[in-house]
Short mmCIF file of C-alpha atoms and ligand atoms in Angstrom, two decimals:
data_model
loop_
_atom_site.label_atom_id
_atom_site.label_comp_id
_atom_site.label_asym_id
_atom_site.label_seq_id
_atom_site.Cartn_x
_atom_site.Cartn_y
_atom_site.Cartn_z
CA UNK A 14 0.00 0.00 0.00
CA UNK A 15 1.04 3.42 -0.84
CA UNK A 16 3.01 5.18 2.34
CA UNK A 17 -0.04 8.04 2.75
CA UNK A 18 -3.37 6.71 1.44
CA UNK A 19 -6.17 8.13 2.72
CA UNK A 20 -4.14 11.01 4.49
CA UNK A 21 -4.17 14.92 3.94
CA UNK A 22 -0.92 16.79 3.93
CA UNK A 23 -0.77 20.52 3.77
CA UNK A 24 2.08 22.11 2.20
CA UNK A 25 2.49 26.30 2.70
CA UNK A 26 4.80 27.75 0.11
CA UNK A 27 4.57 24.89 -2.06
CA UNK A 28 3.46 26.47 -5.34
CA UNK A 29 7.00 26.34 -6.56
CA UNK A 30 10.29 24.67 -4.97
CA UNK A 31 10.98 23.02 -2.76
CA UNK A 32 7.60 23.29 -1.37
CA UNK A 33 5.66 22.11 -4.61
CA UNK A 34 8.61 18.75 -4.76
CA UNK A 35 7.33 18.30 -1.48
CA UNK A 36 3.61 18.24 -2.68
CA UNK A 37 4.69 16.09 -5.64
CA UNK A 38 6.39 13.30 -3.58
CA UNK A 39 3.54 13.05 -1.32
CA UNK A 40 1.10 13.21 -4.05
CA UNK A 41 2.54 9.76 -5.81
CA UNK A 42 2.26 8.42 -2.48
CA UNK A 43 -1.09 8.94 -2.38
CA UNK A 44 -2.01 11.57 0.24
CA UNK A 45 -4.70 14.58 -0.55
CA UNK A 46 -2.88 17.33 -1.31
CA UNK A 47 -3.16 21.00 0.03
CA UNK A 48 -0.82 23.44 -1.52
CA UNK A 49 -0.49 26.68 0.21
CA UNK A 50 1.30 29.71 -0.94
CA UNK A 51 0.79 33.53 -0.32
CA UNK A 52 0.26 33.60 -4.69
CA UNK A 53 -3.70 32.13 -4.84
CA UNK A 54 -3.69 31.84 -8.10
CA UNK A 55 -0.09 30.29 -8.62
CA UNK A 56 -1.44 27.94 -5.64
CA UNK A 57 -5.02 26.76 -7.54
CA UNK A 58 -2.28 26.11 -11.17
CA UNK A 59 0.07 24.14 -8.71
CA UNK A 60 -2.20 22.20 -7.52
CA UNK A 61 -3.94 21.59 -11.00
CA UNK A 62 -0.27 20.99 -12.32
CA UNK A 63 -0.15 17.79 -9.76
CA UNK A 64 -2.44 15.91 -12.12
CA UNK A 65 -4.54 13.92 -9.42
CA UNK A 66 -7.95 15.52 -10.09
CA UNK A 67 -9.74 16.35 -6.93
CA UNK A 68 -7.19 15.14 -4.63
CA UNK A 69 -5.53 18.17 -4.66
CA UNK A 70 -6.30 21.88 -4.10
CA UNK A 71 -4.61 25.65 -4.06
CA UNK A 72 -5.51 27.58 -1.25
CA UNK A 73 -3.99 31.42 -0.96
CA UNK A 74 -2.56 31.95 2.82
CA UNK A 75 -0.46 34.37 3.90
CA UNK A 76 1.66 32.00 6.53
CA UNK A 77 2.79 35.59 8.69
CA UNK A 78 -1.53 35.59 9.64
CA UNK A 79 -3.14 34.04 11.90
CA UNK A 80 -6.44 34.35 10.29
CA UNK A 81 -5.11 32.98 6.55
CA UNK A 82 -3.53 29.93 9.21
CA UNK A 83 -6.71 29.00 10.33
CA UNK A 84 -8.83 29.20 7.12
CA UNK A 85 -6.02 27.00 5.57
CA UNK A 86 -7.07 24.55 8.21
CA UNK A 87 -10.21 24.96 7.84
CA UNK A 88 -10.00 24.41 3.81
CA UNK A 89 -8.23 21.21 4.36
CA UNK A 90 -10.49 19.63 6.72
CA UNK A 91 -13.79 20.59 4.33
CA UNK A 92 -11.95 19.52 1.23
CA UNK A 93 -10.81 16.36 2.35
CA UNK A 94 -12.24 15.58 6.20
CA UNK A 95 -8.86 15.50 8.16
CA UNK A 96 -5.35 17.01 8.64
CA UNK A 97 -2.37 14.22 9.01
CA UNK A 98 0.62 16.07 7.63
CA UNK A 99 1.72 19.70 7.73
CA UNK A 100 4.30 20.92 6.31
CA UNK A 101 5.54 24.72 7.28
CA UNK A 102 7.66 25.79 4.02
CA UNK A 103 6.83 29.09 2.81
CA UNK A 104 9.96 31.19 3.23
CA UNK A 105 11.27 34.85 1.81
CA UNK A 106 15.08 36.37 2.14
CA UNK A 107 16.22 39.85 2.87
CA UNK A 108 19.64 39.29 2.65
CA UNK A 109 21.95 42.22 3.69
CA UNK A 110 24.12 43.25 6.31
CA UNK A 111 23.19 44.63 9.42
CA UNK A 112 24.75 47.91 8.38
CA UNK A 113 22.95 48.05 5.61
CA UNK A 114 19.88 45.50 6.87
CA UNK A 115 16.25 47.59 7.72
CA UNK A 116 13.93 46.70 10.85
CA UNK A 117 11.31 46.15 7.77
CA UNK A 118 13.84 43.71 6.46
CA UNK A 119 14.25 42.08 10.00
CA UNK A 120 10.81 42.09 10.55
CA UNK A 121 9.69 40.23 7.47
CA UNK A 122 12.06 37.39 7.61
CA UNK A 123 11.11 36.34 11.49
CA UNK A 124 7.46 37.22 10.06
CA UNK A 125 7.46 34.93 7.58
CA UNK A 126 9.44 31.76 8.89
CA UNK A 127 9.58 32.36 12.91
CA UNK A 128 5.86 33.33 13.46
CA UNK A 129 4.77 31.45 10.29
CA UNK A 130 5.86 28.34 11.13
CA UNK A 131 4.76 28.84 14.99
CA UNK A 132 0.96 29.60 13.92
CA UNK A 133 1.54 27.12 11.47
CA UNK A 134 2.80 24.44 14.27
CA UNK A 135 0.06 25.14 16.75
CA UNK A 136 -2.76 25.06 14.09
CA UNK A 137 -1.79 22.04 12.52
CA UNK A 138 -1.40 20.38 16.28
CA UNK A 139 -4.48 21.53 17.32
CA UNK A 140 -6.72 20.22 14.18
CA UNK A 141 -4.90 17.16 14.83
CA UNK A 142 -5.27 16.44 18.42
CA UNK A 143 -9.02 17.28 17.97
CA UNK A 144 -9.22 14.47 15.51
CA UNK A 145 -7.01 12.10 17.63
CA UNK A 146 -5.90 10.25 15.22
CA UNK A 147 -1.82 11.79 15.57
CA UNK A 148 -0.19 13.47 12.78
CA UNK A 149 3.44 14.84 11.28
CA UNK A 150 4.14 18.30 11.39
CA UNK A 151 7.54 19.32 9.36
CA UNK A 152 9.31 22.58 10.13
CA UNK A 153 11.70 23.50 6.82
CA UNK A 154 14.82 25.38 8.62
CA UNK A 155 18.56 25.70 6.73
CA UNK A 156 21.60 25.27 7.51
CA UNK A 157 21.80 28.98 8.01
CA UNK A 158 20.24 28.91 11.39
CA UNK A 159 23.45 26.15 12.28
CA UNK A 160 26.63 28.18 11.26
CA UNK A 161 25.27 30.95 10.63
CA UNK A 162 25.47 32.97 7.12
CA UNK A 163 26.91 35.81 6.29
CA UNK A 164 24.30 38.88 5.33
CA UNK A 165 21.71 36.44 6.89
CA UNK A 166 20.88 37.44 10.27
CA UNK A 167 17.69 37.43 10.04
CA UNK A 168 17.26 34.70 7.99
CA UNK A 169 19.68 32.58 10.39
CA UNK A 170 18.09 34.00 13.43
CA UNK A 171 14.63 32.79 12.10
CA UNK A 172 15.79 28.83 11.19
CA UNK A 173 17.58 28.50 14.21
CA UNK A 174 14.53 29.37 15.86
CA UNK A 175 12.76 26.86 13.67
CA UNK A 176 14.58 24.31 15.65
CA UNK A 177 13.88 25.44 19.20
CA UNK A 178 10.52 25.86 18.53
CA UNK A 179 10.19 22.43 16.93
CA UNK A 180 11.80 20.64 19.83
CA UNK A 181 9.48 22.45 21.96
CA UNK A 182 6.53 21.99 20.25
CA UNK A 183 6.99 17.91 20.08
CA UNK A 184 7.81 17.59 24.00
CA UNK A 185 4.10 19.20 24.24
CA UNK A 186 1.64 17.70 21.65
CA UNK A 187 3.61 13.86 21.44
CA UNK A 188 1.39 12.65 24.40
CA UNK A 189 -1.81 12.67 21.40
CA UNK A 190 1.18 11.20 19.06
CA UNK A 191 1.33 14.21 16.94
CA UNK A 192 4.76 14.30 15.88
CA UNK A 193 6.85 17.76 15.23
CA UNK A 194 10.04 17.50 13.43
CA UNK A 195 12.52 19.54 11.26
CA UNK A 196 14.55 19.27 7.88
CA UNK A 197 17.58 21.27 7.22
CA UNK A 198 18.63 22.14 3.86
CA UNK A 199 21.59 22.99 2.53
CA UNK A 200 22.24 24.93 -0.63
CA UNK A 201 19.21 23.43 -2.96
CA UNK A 202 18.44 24.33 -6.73
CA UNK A 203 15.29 26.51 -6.87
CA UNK A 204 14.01 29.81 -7.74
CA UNK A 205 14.78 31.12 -4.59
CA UNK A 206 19.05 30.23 -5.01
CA UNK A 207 19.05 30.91 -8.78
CA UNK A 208 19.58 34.40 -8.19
CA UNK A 209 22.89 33.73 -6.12
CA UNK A 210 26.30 35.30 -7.20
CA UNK A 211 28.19 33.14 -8.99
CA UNK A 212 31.29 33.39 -6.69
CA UNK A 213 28.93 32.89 -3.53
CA UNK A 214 27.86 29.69 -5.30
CA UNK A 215 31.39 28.24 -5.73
CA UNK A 216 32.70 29.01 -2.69
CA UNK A 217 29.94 27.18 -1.39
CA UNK A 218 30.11 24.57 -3.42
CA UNK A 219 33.74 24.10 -2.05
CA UNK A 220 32.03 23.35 1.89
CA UNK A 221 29.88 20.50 0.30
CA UNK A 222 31.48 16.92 0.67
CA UNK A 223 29.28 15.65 -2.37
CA UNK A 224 30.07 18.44 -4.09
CA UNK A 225 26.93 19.82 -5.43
CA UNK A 226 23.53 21.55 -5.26
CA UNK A 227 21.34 19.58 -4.06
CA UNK A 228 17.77 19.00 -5.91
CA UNK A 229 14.33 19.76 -4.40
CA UNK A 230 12.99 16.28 -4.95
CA UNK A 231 15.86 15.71 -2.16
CA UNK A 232 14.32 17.36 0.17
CA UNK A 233 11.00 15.80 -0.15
CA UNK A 234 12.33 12.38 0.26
CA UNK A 235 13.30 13.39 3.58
CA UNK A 236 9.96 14.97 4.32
CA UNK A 237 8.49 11.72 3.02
CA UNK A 238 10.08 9.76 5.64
CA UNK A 239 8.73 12.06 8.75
CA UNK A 240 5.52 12.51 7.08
CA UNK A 241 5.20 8.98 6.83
CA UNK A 242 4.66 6.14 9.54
CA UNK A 243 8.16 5.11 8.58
CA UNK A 244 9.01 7.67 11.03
CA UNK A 245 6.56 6.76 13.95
CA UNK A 246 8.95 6.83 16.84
CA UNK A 247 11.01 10.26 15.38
CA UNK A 248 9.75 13.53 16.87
CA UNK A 249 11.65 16.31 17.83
CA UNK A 250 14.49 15.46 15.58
CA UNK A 251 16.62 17.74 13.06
CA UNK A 252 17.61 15.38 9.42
CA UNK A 253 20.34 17.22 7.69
CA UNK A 254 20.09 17.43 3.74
CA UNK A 255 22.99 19.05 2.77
CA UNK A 256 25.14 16.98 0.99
CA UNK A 257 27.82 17.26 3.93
CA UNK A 258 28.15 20.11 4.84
CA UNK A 259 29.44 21.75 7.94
CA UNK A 260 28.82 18.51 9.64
P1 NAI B 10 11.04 29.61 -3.28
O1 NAI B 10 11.27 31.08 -3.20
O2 NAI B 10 11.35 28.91 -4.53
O3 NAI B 10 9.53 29.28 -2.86
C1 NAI B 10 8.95 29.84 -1.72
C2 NAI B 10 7.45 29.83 -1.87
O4 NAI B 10 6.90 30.41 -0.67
C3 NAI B 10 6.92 30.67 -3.04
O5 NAI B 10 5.95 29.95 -3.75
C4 NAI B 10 6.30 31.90 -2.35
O6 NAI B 10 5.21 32.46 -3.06
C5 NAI B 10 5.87 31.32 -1.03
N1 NAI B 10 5.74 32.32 0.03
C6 NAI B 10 6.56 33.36 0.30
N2 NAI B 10 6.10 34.07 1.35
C7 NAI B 10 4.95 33.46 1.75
C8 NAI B 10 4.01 33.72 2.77
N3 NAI B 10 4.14 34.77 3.60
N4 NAI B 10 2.96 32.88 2.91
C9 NAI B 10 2.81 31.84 2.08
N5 NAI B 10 3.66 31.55 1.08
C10 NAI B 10 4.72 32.35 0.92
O7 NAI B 10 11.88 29.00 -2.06
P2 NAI B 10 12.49 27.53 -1.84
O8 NAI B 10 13.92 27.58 -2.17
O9 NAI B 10 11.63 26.51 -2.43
O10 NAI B 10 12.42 27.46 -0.24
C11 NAI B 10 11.46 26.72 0.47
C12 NAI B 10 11.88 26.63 1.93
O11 NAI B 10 13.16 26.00 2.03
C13 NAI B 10 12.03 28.00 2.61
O12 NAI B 10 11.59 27.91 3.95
C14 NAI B 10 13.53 28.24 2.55
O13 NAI B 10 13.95 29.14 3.54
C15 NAI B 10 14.04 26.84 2.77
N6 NAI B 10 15.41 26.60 2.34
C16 NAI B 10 15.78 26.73 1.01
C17 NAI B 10 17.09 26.48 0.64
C18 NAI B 10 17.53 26.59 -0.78
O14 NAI B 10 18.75 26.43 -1.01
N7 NAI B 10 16.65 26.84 -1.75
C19 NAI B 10 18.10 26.11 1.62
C20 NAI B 10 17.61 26.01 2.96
C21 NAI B 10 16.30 26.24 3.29
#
């Protein structure tokens, strides 16, 4: 049997990147599909683009409100009749530094990712304790928030926090077995890195011990694996996908 039949996953963020791999790899195995992203319409063609019919559908959310949070939840569980997986993806940089780095710039990043991912977190956790049936809830950080990048202090501040807040979250929902873990990326080929200076890019490239980018459909594999009951005694946990780097 597939790894998610019969189960909903939400993905926010997921009308492109990593986010929409993420969709895709739970799609083929099987789960209902809820893509999220800030872009309505991009989310409704996403979702379209997934090619299961009515097992998938684009919902517009803005992950920094609370409000858009909830009526992403309450989308899902109309749609489809339950919330299992939840992924919190969307993310934005401001890169600059602090000499040069606004409180608007600040104030969007820890918007977007810190307080994102927290309403995201207890949303999710609360749909799925009501049901109490358990559930996977997957926090996207970087490898940013680990060593820290430069220009990126908000950005690093943010998926370090990611962590904390994930570990914290899973030592209070995993009595009702709702699981709250976290993947960590390393430097990843989408839209969002395409844009990054080519001597940036090498010199990162230099850290990584397979020696590559790595792809999106990477990434989902290792969301797979929480989101799935492959993972049932993993909560609270941090998976690395960075090709080696800065281990
Ligand atoms: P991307 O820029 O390709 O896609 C991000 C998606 O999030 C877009 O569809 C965008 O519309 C959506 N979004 C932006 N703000 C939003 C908001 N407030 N509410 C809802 N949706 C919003 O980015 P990518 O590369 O796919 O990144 C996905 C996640 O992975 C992010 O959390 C990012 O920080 C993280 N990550 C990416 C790495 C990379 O190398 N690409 C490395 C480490 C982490």
């Amino acid at each position: 049997m597939a790894l998610l039949e019969g189960r909903t996953a939400a993905i926010t963020g997921s009308a492109q990147g990593i986010g929409y791999s993420i969709a895709q790899a739970l799609a083929a195995e099987r789960a209902n599909i809820v893509i999220a992203d800030i872009n309505e319409d991009a989310a409704k063609e996403a979702a379209a683009g997934l090619g299961i019919g009515e097992r998938a559908i684009g919902v517009g959310a803005n992950v920094a409100e609370g409000a858009d949070i909830d009526n992403l939840i309450g989308a899902t569980t109309e749609a489809f009749g339950s919330l299992d997986v939840f992924v919190n993806n969307a993310g934005i940089t401001r890169d600059a530094t602090m000499r040069k780095m606004t409180e608007d710039m600040f104030d969007a990043v820890i918007g977007v990712h810190l307080r994102g991912t927290w309403l995201g977190t207890r949303a999710a956790s609360q749909a799925m304790r009501a049901q109490d049936s358990g559930g996977s809830i997957i926090n996207i950080s970087s490898i940013s928030g680990k060593v820290g990048l430069l220009g990126q202090t908000n950005y690093s501040a943010a998926k370090a926090g990611i962590v904390g807040l994930t570990k914290a979250a899973a030592k209070e929902v995993g009595f009702a077995d709702v699981r709250v873990n976290s993947v960590m990326p390393g430097l990843i080929r989408t839209p969002m890195t395409e844009s990054m200076r080519e001597d940036i890019k090498e010199a990162r490239l230099k850290e990584i011990a397979l020696g590559r980018m790595g792809e999106s459909a990477e990434i989902a594999q290792a969301v797979l694996f929480l989101a799935s009951d492959m993972s049932s005694y993993i909560t609270g946990a941090v998976i690395e996908v960075t090709g080696g780097r800065h281990m």
